GROMACS .gro file of C-alpha atoms in nm:
model
  428
    1MET     CA    1  -3.126   5.577   1.031
    2ALA     CA    2  -3.409   5.346   0.937
    3HIS     CA    3  -3.301   5.123   0.657
    4GLY     CA    4  -3.638   4.965   0.578
    5GLN     CA    5  -3.725   4.628   0.432
    6GLY     CA    6  -3.497   4.479   0.174
    7THR     CA    7  -3.568   4.382  -0.183
    8GLN     CA    8  -3.447   4.088  -0.388
    9LEU     CA    9  -3.204   4.304  -0.578
   10ARG     CA   10  -3.075   4.499  -0.281
   11ASP     CA   11  -3.037   4.187  -0.068
   12LEU     CA   12  -2.840   4.016  -0.351
   13LEU     CA   13  -2.594   4.305  -0.399
   14ALA     CA   14  -2.560   4.359  -0.025
   15THR     CA   15  -2.377   4.028  -0.010
   16LEU     CA   16  -2.103   4.203  -0.204
   17ILE     CA   17  -2.102   4.549  -0.047
   18HIS     CA   18  -2.298   4.575   0.276
   19GLU     CA   19  -2.386   4.910   0.418
   20THR     CA   20  -2.218   4.835   0.752
   21LEU     CA   21  -1.898   4.756   0.567
   22ASP     CA   22  -1.911   5.096   0.384
   23GLU     CA   23  -1.966   5.278   0.711
   24SER     CA   24  -1.709   5.097   0.917
   25LEU     CA   25  -1.432   5.131   0.650
   26ALA     CA   26  -1.520   5.497   0.598
   27LYS     CA   27  -1.491   5.560   0.970
   28ALA     CA   28  -1.164   5.367   1.004
   29LEU     CA   29  -1.005   5.553   0.709
   30GLY     CA   30  -1.138   5.894   0.816
   31VAL     CA   31  -1.338   5.947   0.497
   32VAL     CA   32  -1.625   6.136   0.656
   33GLU     CA   33  -1.615   6.326   0.979
   34ARG     CA   34  -1.985   6.406   0.994
   35GLU     CA   35  -2.254   6.182   0.843
   36ARG     CA   36  -2.528   6.443   0.861
   37LYS     CA   37  -2.395   6.617   0.548
   38VAL     CA   38  -2.314   6.316   0.320
   39ASP     CA   39  -2.438   5.961   0.346
   40ILE     CA   40  -2.127   5.757   0.262
   41VAL     CA   41  -2.332   5.456   0.144
   42ILE     CA   42  -2.523   5.672  -0.111
   43PHE     CA   43  -2.201   5.839  -0.217
   44VAL     CA   44  -2.020   5.510  -0.283
   45TRP     CA   45  -2.312   5.362  -0.474
   46SER     CA   46  -2.337   5.680  -0.679
   47LEU     CA   47  -1.972   5.646  -0.779
   48ILE     CA   48  -2.030   5.284  -0.881
   49LEU     CA   49  -2.358   5.325  -1.072
   50GLY     CA   50  -2.404   5.695  -1.126
   51PHE     CA   51  -2.263   5.764  -1.475
   52PRO     CA   52  -2.539   5.804  -1.737
   53THR     CA   53  -2.527   5.562  -2.030
   54GLY     CA   54  -2.372   5.710  -2.348
   55ALA     CA   55  -2.313   6.052  -2.202
   56LYS     CA   56  -1.970   6.209  -2.180
   57ARG     CA   57  -1.815   6.136  -1.848
   58THR     CA   58  -1.789   6.442  -1.624
   59LEU     CA   59  -1.776   6.495  -1.249
   60SER     CA   60  -2.085   6.718  -1.286
   61ALA     CA   61  -2.282   6.430  -1.430
   62LEU     CA   62  -2.172   6.213  -1.138
   63ARG     CA   63  -2.267   6.482  -0.888
   64ARG     CA   64  -2.614   6.513  -1.036
   65SER     CA   65  -2.654   6.135  -0.999
   66PHE     CA   66  -2.568   6.169  -0.631
   67GLU     CA   67  -2.813   6.455  -0.587
   68GLN     CA   68  -3.094   6.249  -0.738
   69ALA     CA   69  -3.005   5.944  -0.532
   70SER     CA   70  -2.969   6.134  -0.203
   71GLY     CA   71  -3.240   6.395  -0.251
   72GLN     CA   72  -3.007   6.675  -0.157
   73ARG     CA   73  -2.822   6.943  -0.352
   74MET     CA   74  -2.447   6.969  -0.335
   75ALA     CA   75  -2.219   7.246  -0.465
   76SER     CA   76  -1.969   7.144  -0.726
   77SER     CA   77  -1.680   7.236  -0.502
   78SER     CA   78  -1.815   7.041  -0.209
   79PHE     CA   79  -1.865   6.731  -0.427
   80TYR     CA   80  -1.516   6.762  -0.571
   81ASN     CA   81  -1.364   6.793  -0.224
   82ARG     CA   82  -1.515   6.453  -0.131
   83PHE     CA   83  -1.260   6.291  -0.370
   84THR     CA   84  -0.981   6.257  -0.115
   85PRO     CA   85  -0.699   6.003  -0.100
   86GLN     CA   86  -0.895   5.843   0.187
   87MET     CA   87  -1.199   5.804  -0.044
   88THR     CA   88  -0.980   5.637  -0.301
   89LYS     CA   89  -0.842   5.403  -0.036
   90LEU     CA   90  -1.198   5.317   0.070
   91LEU     CA   91  -1.291   5.217  -0.284
   92GLU     CA   92  -0.972   5.009  -0.316
   93LYS     CA   93  -1.049   4.831   0.009
   94LEU     CA   94  -1.399   4.756  -0.115
   95VAL     CA   95  -1.255   4.601  -0.434
   96GLU     CA   96  -1.018   4.386  -0.222
   97HIS     CA   97  -1.312   4.280  -0.001
   98VAL     CA   98  -1.538   4.187  -0.293
   99LEU     CA   99  -1.261   3.992  -0.466
  100ALA     CA  100  -1.198   3.802  -0.140
  101VAL     CA  101  -1.556   3.713  -0.048
  102ARG     CA  102  -1.750   3.695  -0.372
  103SER     CA  103  -1.868   3.357  -0.481
  104GLY     CA  104  -2.018   3.261  -0.810
  105PRO     CA  105  -2.193   2.950  -0.930
  106ALA     CA  106  -2.001   2.622  -0.955
  107ASN     CA  107  -1.771   2.604  -1.255
  108SER     CA  108  -1.999   2.633  -1.557
  109TYR     CA  109  -1.729   2.460  -1.768
  110GLN     CA  110  -1.677   2.119  -1.618
  111GLY     CA  111  -1.502   1.957  -1.913
  112ARG     CA  112  -1.241   1.688  -1.886
  113MET     CA  113  -0.959   1.930  -1.954
  114ILE     CA  114  -0.994   2.140  -1.641
  115GLN     CA  115  -1.068   1.862  -1.394
  116GLY     CA  116  -0.807   1.846  -1.121
  117PHE     CA  117  -0.715   2.216  -1.131
  118GLU     CA  118  -0.827   2.443  -0.847
  119LYS     CA  119  -0.879   2.744  -1.076
  120LEU     CA  120  -0.817   2.843  -1.435
  121LEU     CA  121  -0.652   3.190  -1.431
  122ALA     CA  122  -0.547   3.428  -1.701
  123LEU     CA  123  -0.296   3.714  -1.652
  124ASP     CA  124  -0.322   4.018  -1.873
  125SER     CA  125  -0.315   4.392  -1.875
  126THR     CA  126  -0.486   4.677  -2.059
  127VAL     CA  127  -0.391   5.040  -2.117
  128VAL     CA  128  -0.629   5.293  -1.970
  129ARG     CA  129  -0.608   5.625  -2.162
  130LEU     CA  130  -0.612   5.932  -1.935
  131HIS     CA  131  -0.658   6.302  -1.984
  132ASP     CA  132  -0.353   6.490  -2.115
  133MET     CA  133  -0.342   6.695  -1.792
  134LEU     CA  134  -0.209   6.384  -1.615
  135GLN     CA  135   0.103   6.344  -1.823
  136THR     CA  136   0.319   6.466  -1.535
  137VAL     CA  137   0.192   6.180  -1.317
  138TYR     CA  138   0.146   5.911  -1.581
  139PRO     CA  139   0.404   5.941  -1.862
  140ALA     CA  140   0.274   5.931  -2.215
  141CYS     CA  141   0.274   5.609  -2.415
  142PRO     CA  142   0.436   5.599  -2.763
  143ASP     CA  143   0.120   5.753  -2.912
  144GLY     CA  144   0.171   6.058  -2.692
  145GLN     CA  145  -0.129   6.014  -2.463
  146SER     CA  146  -0.109   5.980  -2.089
  147ALA     CA  147  -0.202   5.632  -1.965
  148LEU     CA  148  -0.187   5.385  -1.686
  149LYS     CA  149  -0.202   5.010  -1.695
  150LEU     CA  150  -0.462   4.791  -1.530
  151HIS     CA  151  -0.319   4.444  -1.449
  152VAL     CA  152  -0.558   4.162  -1.379
  153VAL     CA  153  -0.545   3.798  -1.277
  154MET     CA  154  -0.885   3.674  -1.399
  155ASN     CA  155  -1.076   3.371  -1.308
  156VAL     CA  156  -1.163   3.244  -1.656
  157LEU     CA  157  -1.451   3.024  -1.549
  158SER     CA  158  -1.631   3.286  -1.345
  159GLY     CA  159  -1.543   3.575  -1.581
  160SER     CA  160  -1.437   3.813  -1.305
  161PRO     CA  161  -1.104   3.949  -1.178
  162GLY     CA  162  -0.936   3.773  -0.892
  163ARG     CA  163  -0.637   4.014  -0.837
  164VAL     CA  164  -0.595   4.371  -0.960
  165LYS     CA  165  -0.301   4.611  -0.970
  166LEU     CA  166  -0.245   4.959  -1.119
  167SER     CA  167   0.081   5.092  -1.271
  168ASP     CA  168   0.192   5.363  -1.503
  169GLY     CA  169   0.147   5.294  -1.874
  170THR     CA  170   0.520   5.235  -1.930
  171THR     CA  171   0.554   4.946  -1.682
  172HIS     CA  172   0.634   4.611  -1.848
  173ASP     CA  173   0.383   4.336  -1.786
  174GLN     CA  174   0.647   4.103  -1.650
  175GLY     CA  175   0.743   4.346  -1.372
  176VAL     CA  176   0.402   4.341  -1.192
  177TRP     CA  177   0.346   3.981  -1.083
  178THR     CA  178   0.702   3.909  -0.977
  179ARG     CA  179   0.606   3.761  -0.637
  180VAL     CA  180   0.457   3.414  -0.687
  181GLY     CA  181   0.309   3.284  -0.366
  182SER     CA  182   0.099   3.001  -0.242
  183TRP     CA  183  -0.207   3.134  -0.419
  184VAL     CA  184  -0.097   2.959  -0.738
  185LYS     CA  185  -0.095   2.613  -0.585
  186GLY     CA  186  -0.321   2.378  -0.778
  187CYS     CA  187  -0.415   2.654  -1.023
  188LEU     CA  188  -0.353   2.659  -1.400
  189LEU     CA  189  -0.231   3.000  -1.510
  190LEU     CA  190  -0.250   3.116  -1.877
  191PHE     CA  191   0.005   3.367  -2.006
  192ASP     CA  192   0.036   3.546  -2.337
  193LEU     CA  193   0.363   3.642  -2.508
  194GLY     CA  194   0.404   3.957  -2.301
  195TYR     CA  195   0.452   3.748  -1.989
  196CYS     CA  196   0.685   3.484  -2.138
  197ASN     CA  197   0.956   3.469  -1.880
  198PHE     CA  198   1.099   3.145  -1.753
  199HIS     CA  199   1.178   3.264  -1.401
  200PRO     CA  200   0.806   3.306  -1.297
  201PHE     CA  201   0.735   2.965  -1.459
  202HIS     CA  202   1.009   2.815  -1.242
  203ARG     CA  203   0.851   2.980  -0.930
  204ILE     CA  204   0.501   2.860  -1.021
  205ASP     CA  205   0.624   2.507  -1.061
  206ARG     CA  206   0.800   2.516  -0.726
  207GLN     CA  207   0.483   2.642  -0.559
  208GLY     CA  208   0.278   2.350  -0.694
  209GLY     CA  209   0.102   2.550  -0.961
  210PHE     CA  210   0.068   2.494  -1.340
  211PHE     CA  211   0.107   2.720  -1.636
  212VAL     CA  212   0.051   2.737  -2.010
  213SER     CA  213   0.222   3.018  -2.205
  214ARG     CA  214   0.276   3.111  -2.565
  215MET     CA  215   0.640   3.096  -2.664
  216LYS     CA  216   0.811   3.358  -2.878
  217SER     CA  217   0.854   3.260  -3.241
  218ASN     CA  218   1.237   3.306  -3.216
  219ALA     CA  219   1.274   3.085  -2.907
  220ASN     CA  220   1.550   2.824  -2.963
  221PRO     CA  221   1.550   2.574  -2.680
  222LEU     CA  222   1.734   2.242  -2.687
  223ILE     CA  223   1.502   1.946  -2.741
  224VAL     CA  224   1.593   1.664  -2.495
  225GLU     CA  225   1.305   1.422  -2.536
  226ASN     CA  226   1.036   1.349  -2.794
  227LEU     CA  227   0.703   1.281  -2.623
  228THR     CA  228   0.521   1.150  -2.933
  229THR     CA  229   0.600   0.902  -3.207
  230CYS     CA  230   0.547   0.978  -3.572
  231ALA     CA  231   0.483   0.727  -3.846
  232GLY     CA  232   0.729   0.686  -4.129
  233ARG     CA  233   1.078   0.838  -4.164
  234SER     CA  234   1.032   1.137  -3.930
  235ILE     CA  235   1.305   1.376  -3.833
  236ASP     CA  236   1.469   1.289  -3.500
  237LEU     CA  237   1.430   1.596  -3.279
  238VAL     CA  238   1.628   1.491  -2.973
  239GLY     CA  239   1.950   1.688  -2.932
  240GLN     CA  240   1.841   1.943  -3.189
  241LYS     CA  241   1.783   2.317  -3.144
  242LEU     CA  242   1.427   2.413  -3.231
  243GLN     CA  243   1.513   2.672  -3.496
  244ASP     CA  244   1.747   2.426  -3.670
  245VAL     CA  245   1.459   2.184  -3.745
  246VAL     CA  246   1.127   2.372  -3.735
  247GLY     CA  247   1.152   2.483  -4.097
  248ARG     CA  248   1.175   2.117  -4.215
  249LEU     CA  249   0.885   1.982  -4.005
  250ARG     CA  250   0.547   1.896  -4.154
  251ARG     CA  251   0.385   1.709  -3.865
  252ARG     CA  252   0.074   1.876  -3.733
  253VAL     CA  253   0.169   1.853  -3.361
  254ILE     CA  254   0.508   1.880  -3.195
  255ASP     CA  255   0.517   1.754  -2.832
  256VAL     CA  256   0.868   1.751  -2.678
  257GLU     CA  257   1.056   1.822  -2.359
  258VAL     CA  258   1.305   2.105  -2.378
  259GLU     CA  259   1.576   2.268  -2.163
  260LEU     CA  260   1.522   2.634  -2.080
  261PRO     CA  261   1.754   2.877  -1.910
  262VAL     CA  262   1.612   3.033  -1.589
  263LYS     CA  263   1.776   3.344  -1.450
  264LEU     CA  264   1.741   3.355  -1.069
  265ARG     CA  265   1.733   3.670  -0.858
  266ARG     CA  266   2.064   3.835  -0.789
  267TYR     CA  267   2.232   3.714  -0.471
  268ARG     CA  268   2.516   3.925  -0.332
  269GLY     CA  269   2.550   4.107  -0.656
  270LYS     CA  270   2.583   3.792  -0.870
  271GLN     CA  271   2.338   3.671  -1.131
  272ARG     CA  272   2.271   3.301  -1.116
  273GLN     CA  273   2.125   3.081  -1.389
  274ILE     CA  274   1.989   2.727  -1.380
  275THR     CA  275   1.840   2.498  -1.645
  276ARG     CA  276   1.487   2.361  -1.617
  277ARG     CA  277   1.310   2.104  -1.831
  278PHE     CA  278   0.955   2.189  -1.940
  279ARG     CA  279   0.718   2.054  -2.202
  280MET     CA  280   0.694   2.243  -2.534
  281ILE     CA  281   0.408   2.200  -2.772
  282GLY     CA  282   0.380   2.322  -3.132
  283ILE     CA  283   0.047   2.321  -3.315
  284ARG     CA  284   0.061   2.384  -3.692
  285ASN     CA  285  -0.173   2.641  -3.842
  286ASP     CA  286  -0.334   2.477  -4.141
  287ASN     CA  287  -0.377   2.812  -4.321
  288THR     CA  288  -0.027   2.957  -4.280
  289GLY     CA  289   0.175   2.645  -4.224
  290GLU     CA  290   0.344   2.807  -3.921
  291TYR     CA  291   0.354   2.668  -3.569
  292HIS     CA  292   0.213   2.821  -3.252
  293PHE     CA  293   0.441   2.718  -2.972
  294TYR     CA  294   0.342   2.677  -2.605
  295VAL     CA  295   0.541   2.593  -2.297
  296THR     CA  296   0.389   2.424  -1.993
  297ASN     CA  297   0.456   2.211  -1.694
  298VAL     CA  298   0.138   2.006  -1.733
  299GLY     CA  299   0.213   1.647  -1.831
  300GLN     CA  300   0.061   1.445  -2.114
  301GLU     CA  301  -0.139   1.237  -1.862
  302ARG     CA  302  -0.345   1.546  -1.774
  303LEU     CA  303  -0.354   1.744  -2.105
  304SER     CA  304  -0.291   1.629  -2.458
  305ALA     CA  305  -0.118   1.867  -2.699
  306GLU     CA  306  -0.453   1.954  -2.853
  307ASP     CA  307  -0.601   2.016  -2.507
  308VAL     CA  308  -0.330   2.270  -2.437
  309GLY     CA  309  -0.422   2.466  -2.744
  310HIS     CA  310  -0.792   2.456  -2.651
  311ILE     CA  311  -0.723   2.560  -2.291
  312TYR     CA  312  -0.514   2.851  -2.405
  313ALA     CA  313  -0.790   2.972  -2.632
  314LEU     CA  314  -1.003   3.039  -2.321
  315ARG     CA  315  -0.782   3.344  -2.252
  316TRP     CA  316  -1.015   3.544  -2.479
  317GLN     CA  317  -1.244   3.576  -2.173
  318VAL     CA  318  -1.008   3.830  -2.022
  319GLU     CA  319  -1.051   4.051  -2.330
  320LEU     CA  320  -1.427   4.053  -2.266
  321LEU     CA  321  -1.358   4.172  -1.914
  322PHE     CA  322  -1.138   4.457  -2.041
  323ARG     CA  323  -1.405   4.557  -2.293
  324ARG     CA  324  -1.657   4.581  -2.013
  325LEU     CA  325  -1.419   4.796  -1.803
  326ARG     CA  326  -1.340   5.023  -2.092
  327SER     CA  327  -1.707   5.066  -2.180
  328HIS     CA  328  -1.790   5.171  -1.822
  329GLY     CA  329  -1.471   5.369  -1.764
  330ARG     CA  330  -1.415   5.621  -2.042
  331LEU     CA  331  -1.153   5.776  -1.812
  332HIS     CA  332  -0.979   5.973  -2.084
  333GLN     CA  333  -1.283   6.208  -2.081
  334LEU     CA  334  -1.211   6.323  -1.727
  335PRO     CA  335  -1.039   6.667  -1.718
  336THR     CA  336  -0.849   6.635  -1.389
  337GLN     CA  337  -0.494   6.660  -1.269
  338GLN     CA  338  -0.563   6.468  -0.949
  339GLU     CA  339  -0.418   6.116  -0.954
  340HIS     CA  340  -0.634   5.998  -0.664
  341ILE     CA  341  -0.956   6.100  -0.844
  342VAL     CA  342  -0.862   5.888  -1.147
  343LYS     CA  343  -0.778   5.595  -0.924
  344ALA     CA  344  -1.103   5.636  -0.729
  345LEU     CA  345  -1.302   5.612  -1.050
  346ILE     CA  346  -1.105   5.314  -1.174
  347TRP     CA  347  -1.180   5.130  -0.848
  348ALA     CA  348  -1.545   5.237  -0.883
  349SER     CA  349  -1.553   5.100  -1.239
  350ILE     CA  350  -1.411   4.765  -1.122
  351LEU     CA  351  -1.676   4.753  -0.854
  352ALA     CA  352  -1.940   4.822  -1.119
  353VAL     CA  353  -1.821   4.526  -1.321
  354LEU     CA  354  -1.817   4.303  -1.008
  355VAL     CA  355  -2.170   4.411  -0.926
  356SER     CA  356  -2.271   4.340  -1.286
  357GLN     CA  357  -2.110   3.996  -1.263
  358LYS     CA  358  -2.302   3.919  -0.945
  359LEU     CA  359  -2.628   3.995  -1.114
  360LEU     CA  360  -2.529   3.791  -1.418
  361TRP     CA  361  -2.451   3.491  -1.207
  362ALA     CA  362  -2.787   3.511  -1.032
  363MET     CA  363  -2.979   3.546  -1.354
  364ARG     CA  364  -2.793   3.256  -1.518
  365LEU     CA  365  -2.887   3.042  -1.222
  366ARG     CA  366  -3.246   3.152  -1.262
  367ASP     CA  367  -3.283   2.970  -1.594
  368ARG     CA  368  -2.988   2.751  -1.690
  369GLY     CA  369  -3.149   2.685  -2.027
  370ARG     CA  370  -3.117   3.043  -2.147
  371HIS     CA  371  -2.797   3.205  -2.278
  372LEU     CA  372  -2.700   3.545  -2.130
  373PRO     CA  373  -2.384   3.671  -2.311
  374ALA     CA  374  -2.160   3.876  -2.082
  375LEU     CA  375  -2.121   4.177  -2.320
  376ARG     CA  376  -2.491   4.197  -2.395
  377PHE     CA  377  -2.570   4.174  -2.024
  378GLN     CA  378  -2.319   4.456  -1.956
  379GLU     CA  379  -2.504   4.683  -2.203
  380VAL     CA  380  -2.837   4.610  -2.039
  381PHE     CA  381  -2.685   4.656  -1.690
  382GLU     CA  382  -2.550   4.999  -1.783
  383SER     CA  383  -2.888   5.102  -1.925
  384TYR     CA  384  -3.053   5.020  -1.591
  385ALA     CA  385  -2.767   5.131  -1.367
  386ARG     CA  386  -2.943   5.446  -1.244
  387ALA     CA  387  -3.253   5.243  -1.163
  388ILE     CA  388  -3.038   4.998  -0.969
  389LEU     CA  389  -2.875   5.289  -0.786
  390GLU     CA  390  -3.224   5.407  -0.686
  391GLU     CA  391  -3.310   5.062  -0.560
  392MET     CA  392  -2.991   5.040  -0.352
  393VAL     CA  393  -3.024   5.378  -0.176
  394ALA     CA  394  -3.394   5.482  -0.170
  395HIS     CA  395  -3.442   5.348   0.182
  396ARG     CA  396  -3.160   5.571   0.316
  397ARG     CA  397  -3.283   5.899   0.162
  398THR     CA  398  -3.387   6.140   0.437
  399SER     CA  399  -3.482   6.430   0.210
  400LYS     CA  400  -3.769   6.446  -0.032
  401LEU     CA  401  -3.642   6.512  -0.382
  402ASP     CA  402  -3.775   6.844  -0.524
  403LEU     CA  403  -3.703   6.774  -0.894
  404PHE     CA  404  -3.815   7.117  -1.008
  405ASP     CA  405  -3.583   7.289  -0.760
  406LEU     CA  406  -3.295   7.055  -0.855
  407ILE     CA  407  -3.331   7.121  -1.230
  408TYR     CA  408  -3.351   7.497  -1.165
  409HIS     CA  409  -3.025   7.512  -0.963
  410GLU     CA  410  -2.845   7.299  -1.219
  411ALA     CA  411  -2.959   7.513  -1.508
  412VAL     CA  412  -2.842   7.842  -1.358
  413ASP     CA  413  -2.519   7.963  -1.529
  414PRO     CA  414  -2.242   7.968  -1.268
  415ASN     CA  415  -2.037   8.216  -1.482
  416LEU     CA  416  -2.194   8.545  -1.367
  417ASP     CA  417  -1.957   8.771  -1.551
  418ARG     CA  418  -1.972   8.603  -1.887
  419VAL     CA  419  -2.081   8.822  -2.177
  420ARG     CA  420  -2.380   8.661  -2.347
  421SER     CA  421  -2.547   8.699  -2.684
  422PHE     CA  422  -2.915   8.800  -2.689
  423ASP     CA  423  -3.134   8.517  -2.565
  424ILE     CA  424  -3.482   8.505  -2.713
  425LEU     CA  425  -3.609   8.324  -2.404
  426ASP     CA  426  -3.495   8.620  -2.186
  427ALA     CA  427  -3.692   8.857  -2.409
  428ALA     CA  428  -4.003   8.648  -2.348
   0.00000   0.00000   0.00000
């Protein structure tokens, strides 16, 4: 198949998902047996970019995007049958590949606070609402709607996911990233309250990584060392339990070392527990008078107490990523009982965000003096997604698109036996 001369846009995005990668993975996974019927490259790009902006998400709308991109008609049943577990695995493999090889611009935030850390990572999850027909596969959340959870380790500085996992909606956040490996070495990981568990912090510290986490308001560790000095007749914190003294404190910043209990994994049926010393920081909210507490293994020589609060505030970037995924996803609109179809479209949505991020990086490098907000760019990207799809696959199209014929076949009512009211257009 002649692939023609590249374009700036196509060449850029091909560095993420190259045609030969699509084809080789599809062949290895047994996705397509005969290429003459469906071009797998066009099919994959249609899944990534094919949903019309603002319209209700349906498989029919996605099929029509594929027909326009490929120039060939496809029956609804034939299109539906392409969503196999092997196709889902292909999209998952593509996500893994893009996360492994993608490269963005050098850290755009080169402040003093992050110097010396390999990466700044935020862990979080979001609930993806699903159609009620999937309740047997994905149990309902407390609100009664079927859901799954998307768990992400996000590179805060690049604004894109680094690791992704799926689970049912009832899985606790702490149960997903239980295996802490060498990938955390040199990285600073940011956790919210849902991940506050001292065992992973112990593992991160042993692997040479760093962490900053919010602490629960009822935490009551033993204070063993005061890391700051206060003027005047300040309360001596050493040897005190946090909850015994916090109500009497008026200082703006608390910076101490505390002892925390760490439950280790069971060994031969026995639960073991050790004590670790970590740094605890409290920053007083001027409006409420209450403290926000953080626990970290980063020393004062690298981050001041105020720096820890500022670093933690960068976690809001992961919320922007989830908003982009939810905007593109709208998975609760899909009336399907097939788990692998839902997963396929989730992986395709993640690929769409990664493609969008690649374009955003390139355009920010084009003119560093202009500001391109991520959410605004996502809206623009979705508006032009169909045009980008055309750009990516036009050179592979082997059939000339007969738009009149395509519209005619889509407009024909497939329900031949349905009783209809009088149609004035029929009378004409």
